[in-house]
Short mmCIF file of C-alpha atoms in Angstrom, two decimals:
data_model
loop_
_atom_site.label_atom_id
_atom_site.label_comp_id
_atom_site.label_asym_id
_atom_site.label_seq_id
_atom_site.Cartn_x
_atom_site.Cartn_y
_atom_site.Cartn_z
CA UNK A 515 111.27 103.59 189.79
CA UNK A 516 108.11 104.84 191.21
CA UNK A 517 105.81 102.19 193.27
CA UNK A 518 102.96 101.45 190.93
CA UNK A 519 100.60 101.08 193.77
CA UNK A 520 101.61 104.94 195.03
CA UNK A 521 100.77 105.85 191.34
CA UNK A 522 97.32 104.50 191.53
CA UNK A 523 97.12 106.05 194.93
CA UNK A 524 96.55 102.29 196.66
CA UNK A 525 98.13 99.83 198.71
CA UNK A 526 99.68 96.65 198.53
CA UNK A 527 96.81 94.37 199.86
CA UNK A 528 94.26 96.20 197.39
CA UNK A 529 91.61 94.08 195.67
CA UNK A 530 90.76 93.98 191.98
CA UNK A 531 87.83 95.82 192.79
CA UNK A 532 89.93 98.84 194.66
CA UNK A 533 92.44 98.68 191.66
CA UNK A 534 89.90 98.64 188.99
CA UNK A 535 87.99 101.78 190.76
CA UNK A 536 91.22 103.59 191.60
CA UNK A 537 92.32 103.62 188.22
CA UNK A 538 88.62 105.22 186.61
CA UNK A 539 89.12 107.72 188.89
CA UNK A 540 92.75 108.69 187.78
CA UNK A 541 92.18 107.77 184.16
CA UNK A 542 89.30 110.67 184.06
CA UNK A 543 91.12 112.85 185.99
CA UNK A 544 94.59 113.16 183.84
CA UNK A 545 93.09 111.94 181.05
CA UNK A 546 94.52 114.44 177.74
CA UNK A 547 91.74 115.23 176.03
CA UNK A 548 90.06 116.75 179.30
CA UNK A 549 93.10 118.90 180.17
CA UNK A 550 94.22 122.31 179.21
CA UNK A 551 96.92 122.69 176.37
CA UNK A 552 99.34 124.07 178.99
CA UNK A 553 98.62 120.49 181.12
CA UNK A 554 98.10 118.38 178.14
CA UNK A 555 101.67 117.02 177.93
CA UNK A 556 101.83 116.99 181.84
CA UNK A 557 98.32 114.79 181.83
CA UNK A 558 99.63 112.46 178.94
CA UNK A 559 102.93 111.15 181.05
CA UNK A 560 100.94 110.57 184.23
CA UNK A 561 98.41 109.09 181.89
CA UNK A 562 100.70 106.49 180.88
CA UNK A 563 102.12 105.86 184.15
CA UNK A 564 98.73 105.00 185.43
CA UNK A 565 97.84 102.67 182.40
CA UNK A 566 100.97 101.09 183.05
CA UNK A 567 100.42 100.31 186.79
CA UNK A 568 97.11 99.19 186.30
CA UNK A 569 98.05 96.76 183.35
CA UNK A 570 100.92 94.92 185.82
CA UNK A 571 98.51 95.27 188.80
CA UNK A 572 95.44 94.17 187.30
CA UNK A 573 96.93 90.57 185.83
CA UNK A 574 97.69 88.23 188.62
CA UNK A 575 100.78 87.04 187.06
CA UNK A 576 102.48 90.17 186.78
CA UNK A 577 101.58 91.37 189.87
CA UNK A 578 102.88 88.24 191.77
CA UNK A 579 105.96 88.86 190.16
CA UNK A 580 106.18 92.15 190.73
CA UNK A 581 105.79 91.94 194.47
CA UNK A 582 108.63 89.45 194.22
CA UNK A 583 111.07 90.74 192.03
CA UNK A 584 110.27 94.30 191.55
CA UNK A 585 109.20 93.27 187.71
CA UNK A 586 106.75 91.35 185.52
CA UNK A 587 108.89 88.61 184.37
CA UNK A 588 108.79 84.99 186.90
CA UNK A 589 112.78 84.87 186.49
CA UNK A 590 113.50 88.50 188.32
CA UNK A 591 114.32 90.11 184.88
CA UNK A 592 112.28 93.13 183.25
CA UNK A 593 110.55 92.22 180.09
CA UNK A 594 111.21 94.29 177.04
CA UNK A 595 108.19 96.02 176.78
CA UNK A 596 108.56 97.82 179.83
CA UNK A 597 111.44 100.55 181.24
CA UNK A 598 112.76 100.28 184.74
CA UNK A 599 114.41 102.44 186.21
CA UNK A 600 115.10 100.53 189.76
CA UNK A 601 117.62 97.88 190.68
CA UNK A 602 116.02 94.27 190.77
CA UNK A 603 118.33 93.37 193.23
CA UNK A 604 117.27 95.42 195.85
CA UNK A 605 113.82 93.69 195.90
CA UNK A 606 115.79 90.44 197.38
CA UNK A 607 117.86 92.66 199.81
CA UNK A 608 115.44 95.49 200.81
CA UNK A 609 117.98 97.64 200.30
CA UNK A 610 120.13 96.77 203.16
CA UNK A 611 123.64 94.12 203.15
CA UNK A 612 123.72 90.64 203.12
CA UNK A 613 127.89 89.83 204.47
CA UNK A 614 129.11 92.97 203.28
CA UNK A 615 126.95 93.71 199.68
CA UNK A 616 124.03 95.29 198.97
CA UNK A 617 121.92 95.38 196.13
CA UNK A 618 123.40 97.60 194.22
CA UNK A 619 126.82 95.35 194.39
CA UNK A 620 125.12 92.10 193.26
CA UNK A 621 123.57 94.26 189.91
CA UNK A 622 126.99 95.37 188.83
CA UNK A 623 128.73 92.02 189.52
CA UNK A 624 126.10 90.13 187.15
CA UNK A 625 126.09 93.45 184.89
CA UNK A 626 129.52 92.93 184.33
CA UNK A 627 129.55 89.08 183.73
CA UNK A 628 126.88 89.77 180.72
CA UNK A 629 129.11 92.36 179.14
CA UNK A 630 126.81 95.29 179.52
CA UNK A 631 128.18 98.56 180.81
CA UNK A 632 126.43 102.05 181.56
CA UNK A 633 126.16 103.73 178.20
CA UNK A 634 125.96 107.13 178.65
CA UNK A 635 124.87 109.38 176.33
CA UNK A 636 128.40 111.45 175.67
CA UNK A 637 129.80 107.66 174.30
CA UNK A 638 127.22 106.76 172.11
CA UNK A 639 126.84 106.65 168.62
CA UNK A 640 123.77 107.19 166.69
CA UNK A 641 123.33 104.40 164.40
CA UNK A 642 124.71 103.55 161.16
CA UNK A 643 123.63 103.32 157.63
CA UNK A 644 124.67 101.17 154.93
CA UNK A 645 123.97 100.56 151.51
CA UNK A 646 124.69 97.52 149.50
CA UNK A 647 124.96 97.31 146.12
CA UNK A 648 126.10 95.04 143.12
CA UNK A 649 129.11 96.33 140.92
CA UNK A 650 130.47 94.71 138.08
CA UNK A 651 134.49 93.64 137.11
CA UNK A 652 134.39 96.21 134.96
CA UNK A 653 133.86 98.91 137.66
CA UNK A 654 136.81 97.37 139.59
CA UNK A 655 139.02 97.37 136.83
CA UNK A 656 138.68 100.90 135.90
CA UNK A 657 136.88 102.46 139.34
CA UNK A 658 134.29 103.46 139.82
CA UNK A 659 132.10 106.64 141.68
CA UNK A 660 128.87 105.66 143.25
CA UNK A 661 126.61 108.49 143.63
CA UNK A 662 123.83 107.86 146.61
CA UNK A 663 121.25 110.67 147.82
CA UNK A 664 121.76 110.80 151.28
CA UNK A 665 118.63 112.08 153.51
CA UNK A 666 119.76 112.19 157.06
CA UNK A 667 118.71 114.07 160.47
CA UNK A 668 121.01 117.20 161.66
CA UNK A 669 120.84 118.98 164.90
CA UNK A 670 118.42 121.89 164.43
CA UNK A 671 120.36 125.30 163.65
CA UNK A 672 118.04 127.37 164.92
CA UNK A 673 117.56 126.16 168.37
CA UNK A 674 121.21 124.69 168.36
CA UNK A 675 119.14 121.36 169.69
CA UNK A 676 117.24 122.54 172.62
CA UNK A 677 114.19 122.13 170.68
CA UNK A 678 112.87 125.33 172.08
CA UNK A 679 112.57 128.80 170.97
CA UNK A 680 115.08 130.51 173.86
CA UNK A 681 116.83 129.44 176.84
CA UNK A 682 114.42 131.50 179.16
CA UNK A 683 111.06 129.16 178.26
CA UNK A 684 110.05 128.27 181.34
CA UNK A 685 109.76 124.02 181.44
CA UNK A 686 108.90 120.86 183.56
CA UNK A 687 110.79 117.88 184.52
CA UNK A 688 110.05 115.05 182.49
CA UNK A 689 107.84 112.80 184.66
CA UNK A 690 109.22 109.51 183.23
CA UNK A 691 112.79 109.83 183.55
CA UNK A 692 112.77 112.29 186.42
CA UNK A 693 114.78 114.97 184.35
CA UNK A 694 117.65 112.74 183.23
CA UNK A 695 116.88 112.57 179.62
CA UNK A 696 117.07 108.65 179.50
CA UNK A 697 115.69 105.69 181.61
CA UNK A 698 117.36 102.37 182.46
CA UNK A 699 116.25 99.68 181.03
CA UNK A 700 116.78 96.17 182.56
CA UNK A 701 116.82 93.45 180.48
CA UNK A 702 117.38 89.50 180.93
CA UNK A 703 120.08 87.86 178.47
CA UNK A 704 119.81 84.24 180.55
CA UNK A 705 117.89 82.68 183.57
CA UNK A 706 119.64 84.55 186.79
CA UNK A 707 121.43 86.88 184.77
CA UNK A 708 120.15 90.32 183.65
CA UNK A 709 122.03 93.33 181.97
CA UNK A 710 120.80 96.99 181.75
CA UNK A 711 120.79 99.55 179.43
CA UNK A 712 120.48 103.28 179.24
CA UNK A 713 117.80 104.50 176.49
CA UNK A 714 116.42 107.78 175.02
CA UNK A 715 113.35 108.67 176.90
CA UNK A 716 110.88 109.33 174.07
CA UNK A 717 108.95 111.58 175.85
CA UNK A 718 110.89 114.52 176.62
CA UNK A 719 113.23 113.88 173.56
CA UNK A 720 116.21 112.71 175.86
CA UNK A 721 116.21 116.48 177.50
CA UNK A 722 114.91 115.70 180.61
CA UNK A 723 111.91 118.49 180.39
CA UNK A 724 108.84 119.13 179.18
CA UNK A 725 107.86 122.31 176.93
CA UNK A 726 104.32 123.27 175.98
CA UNK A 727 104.31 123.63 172.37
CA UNK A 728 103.63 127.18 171.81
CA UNK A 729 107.55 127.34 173.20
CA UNK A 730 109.09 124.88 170.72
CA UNK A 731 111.56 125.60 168.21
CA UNK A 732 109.08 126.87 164.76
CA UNK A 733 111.72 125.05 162.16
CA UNK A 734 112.48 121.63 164.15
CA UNK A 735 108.75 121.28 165.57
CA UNK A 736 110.73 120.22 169.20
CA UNK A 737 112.41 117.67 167.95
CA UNK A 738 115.58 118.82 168.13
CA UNK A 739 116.71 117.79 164.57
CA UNK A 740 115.90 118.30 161.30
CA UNK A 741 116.38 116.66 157.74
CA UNK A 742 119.36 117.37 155.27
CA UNK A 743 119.14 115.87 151.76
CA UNK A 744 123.07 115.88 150.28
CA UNK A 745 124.67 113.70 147.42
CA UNK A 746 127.71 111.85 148.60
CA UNK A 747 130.23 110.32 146.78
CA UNK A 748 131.92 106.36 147.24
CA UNK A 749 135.25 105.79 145.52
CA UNK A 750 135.72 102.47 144.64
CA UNK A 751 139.28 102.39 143.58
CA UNK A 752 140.54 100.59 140.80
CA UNK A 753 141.68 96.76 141.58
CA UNK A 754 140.02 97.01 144.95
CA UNK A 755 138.89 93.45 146.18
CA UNK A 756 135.78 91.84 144.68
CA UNK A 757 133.89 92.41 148.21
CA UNK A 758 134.38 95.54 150.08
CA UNK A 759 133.28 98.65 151.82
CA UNK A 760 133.67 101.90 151.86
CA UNK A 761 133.23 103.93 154.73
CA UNK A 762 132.01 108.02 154.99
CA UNK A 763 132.74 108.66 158.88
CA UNK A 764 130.15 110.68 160.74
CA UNK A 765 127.67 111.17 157.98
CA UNK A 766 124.99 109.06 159.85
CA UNK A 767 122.07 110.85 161.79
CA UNK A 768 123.17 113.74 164.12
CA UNK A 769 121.74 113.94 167.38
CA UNK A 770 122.37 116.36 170.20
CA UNK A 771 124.70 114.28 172.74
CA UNK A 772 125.70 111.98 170.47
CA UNK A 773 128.72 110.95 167.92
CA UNK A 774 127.17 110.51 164.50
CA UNK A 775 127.51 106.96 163.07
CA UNK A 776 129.34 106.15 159.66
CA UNK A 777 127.64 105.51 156.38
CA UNK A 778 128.87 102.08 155.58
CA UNK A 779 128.54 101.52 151.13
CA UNK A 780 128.86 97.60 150.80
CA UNK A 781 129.59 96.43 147.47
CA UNK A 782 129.54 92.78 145.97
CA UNK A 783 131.00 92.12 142.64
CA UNK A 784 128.59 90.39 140.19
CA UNK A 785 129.84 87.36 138.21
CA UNK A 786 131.25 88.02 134.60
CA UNK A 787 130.57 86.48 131.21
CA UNK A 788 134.15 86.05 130.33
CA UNK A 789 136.54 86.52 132.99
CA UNK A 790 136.90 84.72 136.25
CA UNK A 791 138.86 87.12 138.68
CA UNK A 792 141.69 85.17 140.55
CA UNK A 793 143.55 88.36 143.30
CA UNK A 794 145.23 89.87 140.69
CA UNK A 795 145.44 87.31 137.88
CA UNK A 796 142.00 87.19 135.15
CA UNK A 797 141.39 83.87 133.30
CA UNK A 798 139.33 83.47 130.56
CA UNK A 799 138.64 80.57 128.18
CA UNK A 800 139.37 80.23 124.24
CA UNK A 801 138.20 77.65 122.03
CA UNK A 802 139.98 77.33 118.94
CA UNK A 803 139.74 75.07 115.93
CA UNK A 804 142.93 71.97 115.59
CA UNK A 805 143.64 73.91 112.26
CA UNK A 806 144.62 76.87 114.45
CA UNK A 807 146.35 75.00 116.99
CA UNK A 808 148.80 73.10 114.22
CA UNK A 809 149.04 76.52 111.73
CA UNK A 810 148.47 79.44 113.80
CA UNK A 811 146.29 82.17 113.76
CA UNK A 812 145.51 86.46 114.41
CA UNK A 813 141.95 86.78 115.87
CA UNK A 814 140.50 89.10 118.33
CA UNK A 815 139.17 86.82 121.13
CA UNK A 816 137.46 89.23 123.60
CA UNK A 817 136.61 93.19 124.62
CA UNK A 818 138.87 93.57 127.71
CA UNK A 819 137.52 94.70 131.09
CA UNK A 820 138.51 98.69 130.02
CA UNK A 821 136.30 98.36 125.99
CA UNK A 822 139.45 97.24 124.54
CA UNK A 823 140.05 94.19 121.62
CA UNK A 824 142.62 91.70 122.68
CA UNK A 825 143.61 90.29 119.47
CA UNK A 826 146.39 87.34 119.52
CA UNK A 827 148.73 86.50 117.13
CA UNK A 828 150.04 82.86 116.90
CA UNK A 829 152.77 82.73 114.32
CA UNK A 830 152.97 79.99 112.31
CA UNK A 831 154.52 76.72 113.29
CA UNK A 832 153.91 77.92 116.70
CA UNK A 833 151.62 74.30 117.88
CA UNK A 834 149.51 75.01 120.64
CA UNK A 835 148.83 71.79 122.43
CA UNK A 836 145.49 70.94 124.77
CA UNK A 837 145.89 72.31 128.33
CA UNK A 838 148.10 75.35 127.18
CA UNK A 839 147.51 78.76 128.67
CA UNK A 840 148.47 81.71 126.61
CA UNK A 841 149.90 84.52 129.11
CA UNK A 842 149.39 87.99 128.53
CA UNK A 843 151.54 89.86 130.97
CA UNK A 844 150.07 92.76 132.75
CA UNK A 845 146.98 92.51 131.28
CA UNK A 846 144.94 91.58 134.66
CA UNK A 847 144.01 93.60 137.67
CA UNK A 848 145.34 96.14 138.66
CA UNK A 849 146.43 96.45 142.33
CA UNK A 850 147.99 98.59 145.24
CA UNK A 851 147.63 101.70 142.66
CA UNK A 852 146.69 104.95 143.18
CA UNK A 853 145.71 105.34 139.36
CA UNK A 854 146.78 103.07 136.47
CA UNK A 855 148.11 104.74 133.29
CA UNK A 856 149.98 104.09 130.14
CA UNK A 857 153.38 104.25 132.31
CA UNK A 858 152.14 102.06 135.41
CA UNK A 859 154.71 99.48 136.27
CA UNK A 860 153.81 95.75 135.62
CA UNK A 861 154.64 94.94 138.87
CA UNK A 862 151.35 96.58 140.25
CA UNK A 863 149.38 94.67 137.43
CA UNK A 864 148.42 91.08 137.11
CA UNK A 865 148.33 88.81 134.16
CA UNK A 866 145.90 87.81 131.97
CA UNK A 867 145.76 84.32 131.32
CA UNK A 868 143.75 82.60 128.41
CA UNK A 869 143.25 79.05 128.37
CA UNK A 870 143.04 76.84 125.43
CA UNK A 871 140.42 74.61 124.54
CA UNK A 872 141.25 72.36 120.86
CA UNK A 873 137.70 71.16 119.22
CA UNK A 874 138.73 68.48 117.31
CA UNK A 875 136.87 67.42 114.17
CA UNK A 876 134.25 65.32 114.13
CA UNK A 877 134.58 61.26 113.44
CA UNK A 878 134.55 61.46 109.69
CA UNK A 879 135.37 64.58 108.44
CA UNK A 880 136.79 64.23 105.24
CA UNK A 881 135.32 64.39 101.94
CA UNK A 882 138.01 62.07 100.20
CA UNK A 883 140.06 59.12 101.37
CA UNK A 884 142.84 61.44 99.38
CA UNK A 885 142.29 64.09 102.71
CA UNK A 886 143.85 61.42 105.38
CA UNK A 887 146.45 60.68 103.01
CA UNK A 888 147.42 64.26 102.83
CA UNK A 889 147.11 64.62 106.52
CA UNK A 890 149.36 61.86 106.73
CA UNK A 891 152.10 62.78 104.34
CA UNK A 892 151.96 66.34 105.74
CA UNK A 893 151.93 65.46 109.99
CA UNK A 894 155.26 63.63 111.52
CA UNK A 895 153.45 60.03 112.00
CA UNK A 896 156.34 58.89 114.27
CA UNK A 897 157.09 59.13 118.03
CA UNK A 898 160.58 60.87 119.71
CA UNK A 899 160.51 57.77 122.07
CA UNK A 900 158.80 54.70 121.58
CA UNK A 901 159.36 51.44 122.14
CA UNK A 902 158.65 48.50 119.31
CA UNK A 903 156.34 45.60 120.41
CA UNK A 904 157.08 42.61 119.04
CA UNK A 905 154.41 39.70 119.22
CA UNK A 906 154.20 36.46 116.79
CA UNK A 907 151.69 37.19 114.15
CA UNK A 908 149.70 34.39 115.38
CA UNK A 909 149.61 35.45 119.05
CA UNK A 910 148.09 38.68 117.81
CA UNK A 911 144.37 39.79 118.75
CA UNK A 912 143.14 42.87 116.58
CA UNK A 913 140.29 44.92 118.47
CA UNK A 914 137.70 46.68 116.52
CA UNK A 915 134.99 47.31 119.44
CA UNK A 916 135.98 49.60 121.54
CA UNK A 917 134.72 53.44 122.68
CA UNK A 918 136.19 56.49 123.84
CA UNK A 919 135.55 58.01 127.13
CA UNK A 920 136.42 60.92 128.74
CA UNK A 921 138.46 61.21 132.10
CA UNK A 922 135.18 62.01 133.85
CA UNK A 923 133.30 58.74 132.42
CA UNK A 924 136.14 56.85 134.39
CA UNK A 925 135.47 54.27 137.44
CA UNK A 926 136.06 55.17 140.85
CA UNK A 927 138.18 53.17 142.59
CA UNK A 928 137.85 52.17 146.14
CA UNK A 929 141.34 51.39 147.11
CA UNK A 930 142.11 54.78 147.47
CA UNK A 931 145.13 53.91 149.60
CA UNK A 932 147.00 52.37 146.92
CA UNK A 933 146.17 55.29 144.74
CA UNK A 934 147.69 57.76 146.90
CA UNK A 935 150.59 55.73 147.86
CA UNK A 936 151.70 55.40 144.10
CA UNK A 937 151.30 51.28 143.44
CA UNK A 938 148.89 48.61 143.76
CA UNK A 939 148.85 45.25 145.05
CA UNK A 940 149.14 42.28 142.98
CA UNK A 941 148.51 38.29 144.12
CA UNK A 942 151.11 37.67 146.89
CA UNK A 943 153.03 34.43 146.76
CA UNK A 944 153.11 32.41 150.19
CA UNK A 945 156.66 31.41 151.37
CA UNK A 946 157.52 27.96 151.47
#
């Protein structure tokens, strides 16, 4: 990293004063507007290295710490807002050993501990892009295609990502990064401990030179790339899991030096009406009248997942009793297909289970007393297995006010450990 009191042509003991007038002077001198197109882009990197010195130099705080640490920030770390390309540690060693290390071996000891290594620009990535969107049960039972227009950046094809017209333009090294294409960047991740990282240097376009812009490349403008508008295609295949992604490798931004990222298609499955997806299995809920439950019944009780009407068929004198579920085999999701068809196997396909719910009639439903007499003459009134209870007549007590609750209306109990353990404890007798 350059000496920011070299750059605004000072030294180390100068006053505000000498700073403040030394940087007029340089400020009109390389100052864009007042420079010739061929020096323009020349003048607007020493520009901004002049700003920048004067900006740290000018603020007593960040000078202080830059005469101490080589940066702006109190704790010997860069900030982010500004690139470094310098070792930190050297400032504390001066560049020579202390027992056997140098500066340089301190940075890559703590560089390590943090994690960060040199990223160079033939092992990066550019970034990735991913979409999320909401599909429905429907979509997983059957597949599904999602179609997304895709507007991306691809290395130029005209200047093969030079960014200029022909090899033989004549260019400049890139004042900022000194021709390397990128600057390090150090950053501090804790008190003590600081990490660097290798970025793009914006102002040459990570080439390391400087063109004037009659000599840039016509289609990409010197930027090296230029947009591509495509339509790609995410197969979501059938009985895939209700959260998922699908993955299009290297169809991210292209950038010259670089590995393209992935385009990464998230999808969530949105809750349905009727079914309630369990892996492979689908549950769904059926209320039926008691009628039905005692004689049977043929009804269609739902549009399956793929537009199709289940209809059930309960034969008669078939009873279907509270808390049955009515299994329909291979009727669920599919999974660990390639494609389902007529002749897919149902080993690879789940079940379809409908539970029962029985609405009982209401407290005084019939129209005649002759109806519960019927009822009773027609229904078994007697128990397989019961047990006779037999009380004197006159030590009977007949109840008459009472109500009905629900399992969920019951008291909790807080002698939980009995519960669980199966009994309860009743009065203990002392021994005598």
């Amino acid at each position: 990293m350059e000496d920011l009191y070299e750059i605004l042509e000072v030294t180390s003991s100068a006053t505000d004063v000498e700073i403040k007038k030394a940087y007029r002077k340089l400020a009109l001198k390389y100052h864009p507007d007042k420079a010739s197109e061929e020096d323009r882009e020349e003048n607007e990197v020493q520009f901004k290295k002049i700003s920048f010195a004067y900006e740290v130099l000018i603020d007593e705080e960040k000078r202080q710490n830059y005469d101490l640490y080589g940066t702006t920030d109190s704790n010997g770390g860069a900030p982010g807002d500004y690139d470094f390309t310098g070792n930190p540690f050297e400032q504390f060693y001066g560049g020579g050993n202390y027992n056997g290390y140098g500066g340089n071996d301190f940075y890559d000891f703590f560089n390590g501990m943090n994690g960060a290594q040199s990223n160079r620009h033939d092992d990066r990535r550019t970034d990735d892009a991913v979409l999320n969107v909401e599909i429905t049960l429907e979509d997983l039972y059957i597949g599904k295609v999602i179609r997304s227009k895709s507007t991306r950046n691809i290395i130029c094809k005209q200047c093969k990502g030079t960014g200029v017209k022909s090899a033989s333009v004549v260019s400049k090294t890139c004042g900022i990064c000194h021709g390397e294409g990128h600057t390090r960047k150090i950053r501090r991740v804790a008190p003590g401990f600081v990490a660097q990282e290798y970025v793009d240097c914006t102002t040459c376009n990570a080439t390391g030179k400087i063109y004037r812009k009659k000599d840039r490349c016509k289609m990409c403008k010197g930027e090296r790339v230029c947009e591509e508008t495509k339509i790609l295609e995410f197969n979501i295949r059938e009985g895939s899991p209700s959260e998922g992604e699908v993955v299009k490798k290297g169809e991210s931004d292209q950038y010259p030096g670089k590995i393209p990222g992935d385009i990464i298609l998230k999808y969530t499955c949105k809750k349905h009406d009727i079914f309630e997806r369990k892996e492979g299995g689908l549950y769904m809920n059926l209320k039926i009248p008691l009628a039905d439950a005692l004689t049977g019944f043929s009804k269609v009780v739902a549009t399956h997942l793929d537009g199709r009407g289940i209809k059930v068929e309960i034969p008669k004198g078939k009873v279907i009793r509270p808390g049955d579920y009515l299994k329909l085999k291979g009727e669920g999701m599919p999974h660990n297909v390639e494609k389902r068809t007529w002749f897919s196997s149902n080993q690879s396909v789940g079940d379809l289970y409908i539970k029962v719910d029985i609405e009982f009639p209401k407290d005084n439903w019939y129209l005649e007393k002759n109806d519960l007499l019927t009822i009773r003459n027609i229904l078994p009134t007697h128990l397989k297995e019961t047990t006779e209870v037999s009380v004197p007549e006159s030590n009977v007590q007949v109840f008459t006010d009472f109500s009905i609750v629900q399992s969920s209306d019951l008291p909790e109990y807080t002698n939980s450990n009995d519960e669980r353990n199966g009994h309860q404890e009743g009065p203990q007798c002392t021994q005598q």
